[in-house]
Short mmCIF file of C-alpha atoms and ligand atoms in Angstrom, two decimals:
data_model
loop_
_atom_site.label_atom_id
_atom_site.label_comp_id
_atom_site.label_asym_id
_atom_site.label_seq_id
_atom_site.Cartn_x
_atom_site.Cartn_y
_atom_site.Cartn_z
CA MET A 1 35.03 -38.43 -14.62
CA ARG A 2 31.80 -38.89 -16.48
CA TYR A 3 32.53 -38.10 -20.11
CA GLU A 4 29.32 -36.14 -20.65
CA MET A 5 30.35 -33.77 -17.84
CA MET A 6 33.91 -33.14 -19.03
CA LEU A 7 35.08 -29.82 -20.42
CA PRO A 8 37.40 -29.90 -23.44
CA HIS A 9 40.47 -28.97 -21.37
CA GLN A 10 39.74 -31.96 -19.10
CA ILE A 11 39.41 -34.23 -22.13
CA ARG A 12 42.80 -33.01 -23.39
CA THR A 13 44.34 -33.72 -19.97
CA ALA A 14 42.86 -37.24 -19.99
CA ILE A 15 44.32 -37.85 -23.47
CA ASP A 16 47.75 -36.45 -22.58
CA GLU A 17 47.94 -38.45 -19.36
CA GLY A 18 46.61 -41.66 -20.94
CA TRP A 19 43.58 -42.09 -18.68
CA PRO A 20 41.66 -45.28 -19.44
CA VAL A 21 38.27 -44.72 -21.06
CA VAL A 22 35.67 -47.16 -19.70
CA LEU A 23 32.48 -48.20 -21.44
CA PRO A 24 29.96 -50.14 -19.31
CA LEU A 25 28.42 -52.49 -21.86
CA GLY A 26 25.32 -54.62 -21.40
CA VAL A 27 21.72 -55.43 -22.05
CA LEU A 28 18.19 -55.12 -20.71
CA GLU A 29 17.01 -58.64 -19.94
CA TYR A 30 14.48 -60.44 -17.76
CA HIS A 31 16.14 -61.45 -14.48
CA GLY A 32 13.24 -63.07 -12.66
CA GLU A 33 10.38 -61.27 -10.95
CA HIS A 34 12.66 -60.12 -8.12
CA MET A 35 15.31 -58.19 -10.02
CA ALA A 36 15.60 -55.24 -12.39
CA VAL A 37 16.06 -55.87 -16.10
CA GLY A 38 19.21 -53.72 -16.19
CA MET A 39 21.14 -56.04 -13.84
CA ASP A 40 23.93 -57.03 -16.22
CA THR A 41 24.72 -53.43 -17.11
CA LEU A 42 24.04 -51.99 -13.64
CA ALA A 43 26.66 -54.34 -12.18
CA VAL A 44 29.30 -52.78 -14.43
CA VAL A 45 28.03 -49.21 -13.92
CA LYS A 46 28.10 -49.51 -10.13
CA ILE A 47 31.54 -51.14 -10.01
CA VAL A 48 32.95 -48.43 -12.27
CA GLU A 49 31.44 -45.77 -9.99
CA ILE A 50 33.44 -47.23 -7.09
CA LEU A 51 36.64 -47.50 -9.17
CA GLU A 52 36.33 -43.97 -10.46
CA LYS A 53 36.67 -42.61 -6.92
CA GLY A 54 40.21 -44.02 -6.74
CA ILE A 55 41.61 -43.91 -10.29
CA ASP A 56 41.61 -41.28 -13.00
CA LEU A 57 39.11 -42.64 -15.50
CA VAL A 58 36.94 -41.36 -18.28
CA VAL A 59 33.57 -43.09 -17.87
CA LEU A 60 31.42 -43.16 -20.99
CA PRO A 61 27.62 -43.23 -20.70
CA PRO A 62 26.67 -46.92 -20.37
CA PHE A 63 25.35 -48.82 -23.38
CA TYR A 64 22.33 -50.93 -22.40
CA TYR A 65 21.05 -51.96 -25.84
CA GLY A 66 23.01 -55.15 -26.52
CA ALA A 67 21.86 -58.49 -27.86
CA ALA A 68 19.99 -59.76 -24.80
CA SER A 69 18.43 -62.66 -26.76
CA TYR A 70 15.08 -64.15 -25.85
CA ALA A 71 16.69 -67.37 -24.66
CA VAL A 72 15.60 -66.81 -21.05
CA GLU A 73 12.04 -65.59 -21.66
CA ALA A 74 9.95 -64.18 -24.49
CA PRO A 75 9.82 -60.40 -24.13
CA GLU A 76 6.04 -59.83 -23.90
CA GLY A 77 5.35 -58.39 -20.47
CA LYS A 78 8.74 -59.57 -19.22
CA GLY A 79 11.01 -56.78 -20.39
CA SER A 80 13.91 -58.27 -22.35
CA LEU A 81 14.98 -55.91 -25.14
CA HIS A 82 17.05 -57.55 -27.87
CA VAL A 83 19.01 -55.64 -30.48
CA GLY A 84 20.78 -58.01 -32.87
CA ALA A 85 24.55 -58.11 -33.22
CA GLU A 86 24.24 -57.14 -36.92
CA ALA A 87 22.86 -53.77 -35.79
CA LEU A 88 25.42 -53.38 -33.01
CA LEU A 89 28.43 -53.88 -35.26
CA PRO A 90 28.18 -50.70 -37.39
CA PHE A 91 27.19 -48.64 -34.33
CA ALA A 92 30.14 -49.86 -32.27
CA GLN A 93 32.54 -49.41 -35.17
CA GLU A 94 31.52 -45.77 -35.60
CA MET A 95 31.68 -45.16 -31.87
CA PHE A 96 35.18 -46.63 -31.54
CA ARG A 97 36.44 -44.72 -34.60
CA GLY A 98 35.08 -41.55 -33.06
CA LEU A 99 36.81 -42.20 -29.74
CA LEU A 100 40.12 -42.83 -31.53
CA ARG A 101 39.71 -39.57 -33.47
CA ILE A 102 39.16 -37.66 -30.22
CA GLY A 103 42.55 -39.01 -29.18
CA PHE A 104 41.87 -41.83 -26.72
CA ARG A 105 44.22 -44.81 -26.92
CA SER A 106 43.20 -46.83 -23.87
CA ILE A 107 39.56 -47.80 -24.31
CA HIS A 108 38.07 -50.60 -22.20
CA ALA A 109 34.56 -51.99 -22.47
CA PHE A 110 33.39 -54.21 -19.59
CA ILE A 111 30.51 -56.62 -20.05
CA HIS A 112 28.76 -59.09 -17.77
CA HIS A 113 25.97 -60.48 -20.01
CA GLN A 114 26.57 -64.11 -21.17
CA THR A 115 30.25 -63.89 -20.28
CA GLU A 116 30.52 -67.45 -19.00
CA ASN A 117 31.50 -68.04 -22.66
CA PHE A 118 33.73 -65.01 -23.02
CA SER A 119 36.77 -66.73 -24.53
CA VAL A 120 34.63 -68.08 -27.36
CA GLY A 121 32.34 -65.09 -27.41
CA MET A 122 28.63 -64.32 -27.50
CA PRO A 123 26.83 -61.94 -29.88
CA THR A 124 27.18 -58.66 -27.92
CA ASP A 125 30.85 -59.03 -26.99
CA LEU A 126 31.74 -60.50 -30.40
CA ALA A 127 30.11 -57.53 -32.16
CA PHE A 128 32.07 -55.06 -30.04
CA LYS A 129 35.32 -57.05 -30.38
CA LEU A 130 35.03 -57.16 -34.17
CA ALA A 131 34.00 -53.50 -34.27
CA ALA A 132 37.08 -52.59 -32.22
CA ARG A 133 39.39 -54.41 -34.64
CA GLN A 134 37.73 -52.89 -37.68
CA ALA A 135 37.81 -49.40 -36.17
CA ILE A 136 41.53 -49.68 -35.43
CA PHE A 137 42.33 -50.92 -38.95
CA ALA A 138 40.22 -48.18 -40.53
CA PHE A 139 41.72 -45.50 -38.31
CA LEU A 140 45.31 -46.54 -39.00
CA GLU A 141 44.74 -46.79 -42.72
CA LYS A 142 43.21 -43.34 -42.83
CA GLU A 143 45.94 -41.78 -40.67
CA ARG A 144 48.95 -43.59 -42.09
CA GLY A 145 47.81 -44.87 -45.49
CA GLU A 146 47.81 -48.40 -46.85
CA GLY A 147 51.05 -50.22 -46.20
CA TRP A 148 51.35 -48.66 -42.71
CA TRP A 149 52.22 -51.96 -41.09
CA GLY A 150 54.99 -52.80 -43.58
CA ASP A 151 56.57 -49.35 -43.27
CA ALA A 152 60.10 -49.15 -41.81
CA LYS A 153 58.72 -47.13 -38.86
CA MET A 154 56.86 -50.24 -37.74
CA ALA A 155 60.00 -52.42 -37.57
CA ASP A 156 59.59 -52.67 -33.78
CA TYR A 157 55.98 -53.87 -34.05
CA TYR A 158 56.60 -57.25 -32.41
CA GLN A 159 58.62 -55.69 -29.56
CA GLN A 160 55.79 -53.20 -29.05
CA GLN A 161 53.31 -56.03 -29.07
CA SER A 162 55.22 -58.03 -26.49
CA ALA A 163 55.28 -54.92 -24.28
CA GLY A 164 51.50 -54.68 -24.67
CA ASP A 165 51.76 -51.42 -26.56
CA ASP A 166 50.72 -52.10 -30.15
CA PRO A 167 47.72 -50.32 -31.72
CA PHE A 168 45.49 -53.36 -31.32
CA ASN A 169 45.59 -52.73 -27.58
CA TRP A 170 43.93 -49.35 -28.00
CA ILE A 171 40.50 -50.93 -27.52
CA LYS A 172 39.84 -53.98 -25.34
CA ILE A 173 36.69 -55.79 -24.29
CA HIS A 174 36.75 -57.49 -20.86
CA PRO A 175 34.33 -59.70 -18.93
CA LEU A 176 33.27 -58.38 -15.51
CA LEU A 177 33.93 -61.85 -14.06
CA THR A 178 36.93 -63.63 -15.57
CA ALA A 179 36.98 -67.39 -16.24
CA GLU A 180 39.33 -67.81 -13.27
CA MET A 181 36.97 -65.94 -10.93
CA ILE A 182 34.01 -68.00 -12.12
CA ARG A 183 35.97 -71.23 -11.63
CA THR A 184 37.29 -70.50 -8.17
CA ARG A 185 35.91 -67.39 -6.54
CA TYR A 186 32.39 -66.38 -7.46
CA PRO A 187 29.28 -68.22 -8.67
CA PHE A 188 28.19 -67.31 -12.19
CA ASP A 189 24.48 -67.59 -12.84
CA HIS A 190 21.48 -65.78 -14.29
CA ALA A 191 19.34 -64.08 -11.65
CA GLY A 192 20.39 -66.72 -9.12
CA GLU A 193 22.44 -66.48 -5.94
CA GLY A 194 25.48 -64.88 -7.59
CA GLU A 195 23.78 -62.10 -9.55
CA THR A 196 21.17 -61.35 -6.89
CA SER A 197 23.90 -61.08 -4.24
CA LEU A 198 25.93 -58.79 -6.48
CA MET A 199 22.92 -56.48 -6.86
CA LEU A 200 22.21 -56.57 -3.09
CA SER A 201 25.75 -55.27 -2.63
CA LEU A 202 26.04 -52.82 -5.54
CA CYS A 203 22.49 -51.65 -6.21
CA PRO A 204 20.00 -52.92 -3.60
CA GLU A 205 17.20 -50.85 -5.09
CA ALA A 206 17.31 -53.21 -8.11
CA VAL A 207 16.17 -56.18 -5.96
CA ASP A 208 12.80 -56.77 -4.32
CA MET A 209 12.52 -60.27 -2.90
CA ARG A 210 8.84 -59.71 -2.05
CA HIS A 211 8.22 -60.33 -5.76
CA PHE A 212 10.31 -63.49 -5.94
CA THR A 213 8.46 -66.41 -7.51
CA ASP A 214 9.40 -70.07 -7.55
CA GLY A 215 9.24 -72.11 -10.69
CA THR A 216 12.21 -71.18 -12.83
CA TRP A 217 15.40 -73.23 -12.41
CA TYR A 218 17.73 -70.30 -12.95
CA THR A 219 16.27 -68.14 -10.15
CA ALA A 220 16.00 -70.90 -7.52
CA GLY A 221 19.34 -69.94 -5.90
CA ALA A 222 18.25 -66.32 -5.43
CA LYS A 223 16.65 -67.29 -2.10
CA GLN A 224 20.15 -67.82 -0.69
CA ALA A 225 21.42 -64.46 -1.97
CA SER A 226 23.12 -62.17 0.51
CA LYS A 227 24.82 -58.82 0.57
CA LYS A 228 27.79 -60.54 2.19
CA LEU A 229 28.38 -62.79 -0.83
CA GLY A 230 27.80 -59.81 -3.14
CA ASP A 231 30.42 -57.78 -1.24
CA LYS A 232 32.88 -60.61 -1.81
CA GLY A 233 32.14 -60.60 -5.54
CA ARG A 234 32.45 -56.83 -5.64
CA ASP A 235 35.92 -56.95 -4.06
CA VAL A 236 37.15 -59.73 -6.38
CA ILE A 237 35.95 -57.76 -9.42
CA LEU A 238 37.41 -54.48 -8.16
CA ALA A 239 40.84 -56.05 -7.64
CA GLU A 240 40.94 -57.37 -11.21
CA MET A 241 39.69 -54.12 -12.73
CA ARG A 242 42.26 -52.13 -10.76
CA ARG A 243 44.93 -54.44 -12.20
CA ILE A 244 43.66 -53.94 -15.76
CA LEU A 245 43.29 -50.17 -15.45
CA SER A 246 46.26 -49.45 -13.19
CA PRO A 247 48.47 -46.56 -14.23
CA ARG A 248 51.33 -47.49 -16.52
CA PRO A 249 54.12 -45.05 -17.33
CA VAL A 250 53.22 -43.09 -20.46
CA PRO A 251 56.20 -43.02 -22.88
CA LEU A 252 57.59 -39.49 -23.01
CA ALA A 253 57.50 -39.37 -26.81
CA LYS A 254 53.76 -39.91 -26.63
CA SER A 255 53.11 -37.60 -23.74
CA ALA A 256 55.41 -34.92 -22.47
CA LYS A 257 53.10 -34.33 -19.54
CA ARG A 258 53.07 -35.96 -16.16
CA PRO A 259 52.04 -39.61 -15.96
CA ARG A 260 48.68 -40.68 -14.68
CA ARG A 261 48.55 -41.36 -10.97
CA TRP A 262 46.33 -42.91 -8.34
CA LYS A 263 44.16 -40.20 -6.85
CA LYS A 264 44.62 -41.39 -3.29
CA ASP A 265 48.45 -41.68 -3.39
ZN1 ZN B 1 22.47 -61.30 -15.71
#
């Protein structure tokens, strides 16, 4: 469900049943003359729209104002909109703290922009990753007081962690295309064959090849773009996101209500 459309009783159900909360995260950046500047974010938004039809999800309004950088093109007349990571960090920290206070404990941001370097990190994802960590520390300290980690109640911390259930899993940032997908299953590029195909599949109104111009190395492959390749990328991404967001049993102590389920089961 789209968060902005949810009534409070629906929000409480989502919290009690442990629905994942998904934040499409991205930028506005020049993607050649043939493609919309929102591509990186639109890819996540459109994939999440498909997923949401089959899984109980809370979908937050997308965040488009990441650190696009002007590495591809200067912004004048081209459309890239860069907001520096220093400005993103306090915003993201407040947002994550707010989501934790509402009661959500399974928050997932998905990002496509510059994620060929995801394991090392780039400014937008690094800002949100750091903000997530800081928000969790601040939240726990406020709720439980200093010394919360050393308290006897936390003696099973490492067991919890190995089961993937420690507080630092409450917020996670994921790439839309994983390193494994990029290596073996889908071409990663900027406004080339891979991204243009993905848009032809997910959001064809964001592509207009009549405006394609030659002359930039990174867009040259766009001429080979096809909906067919984009459909393949879409399916690879959907499979991985379903794995990440698939329903896990909610421990009874944490939720006395029924566990989350697949809608189409
Ligand atoms: Zn892109």
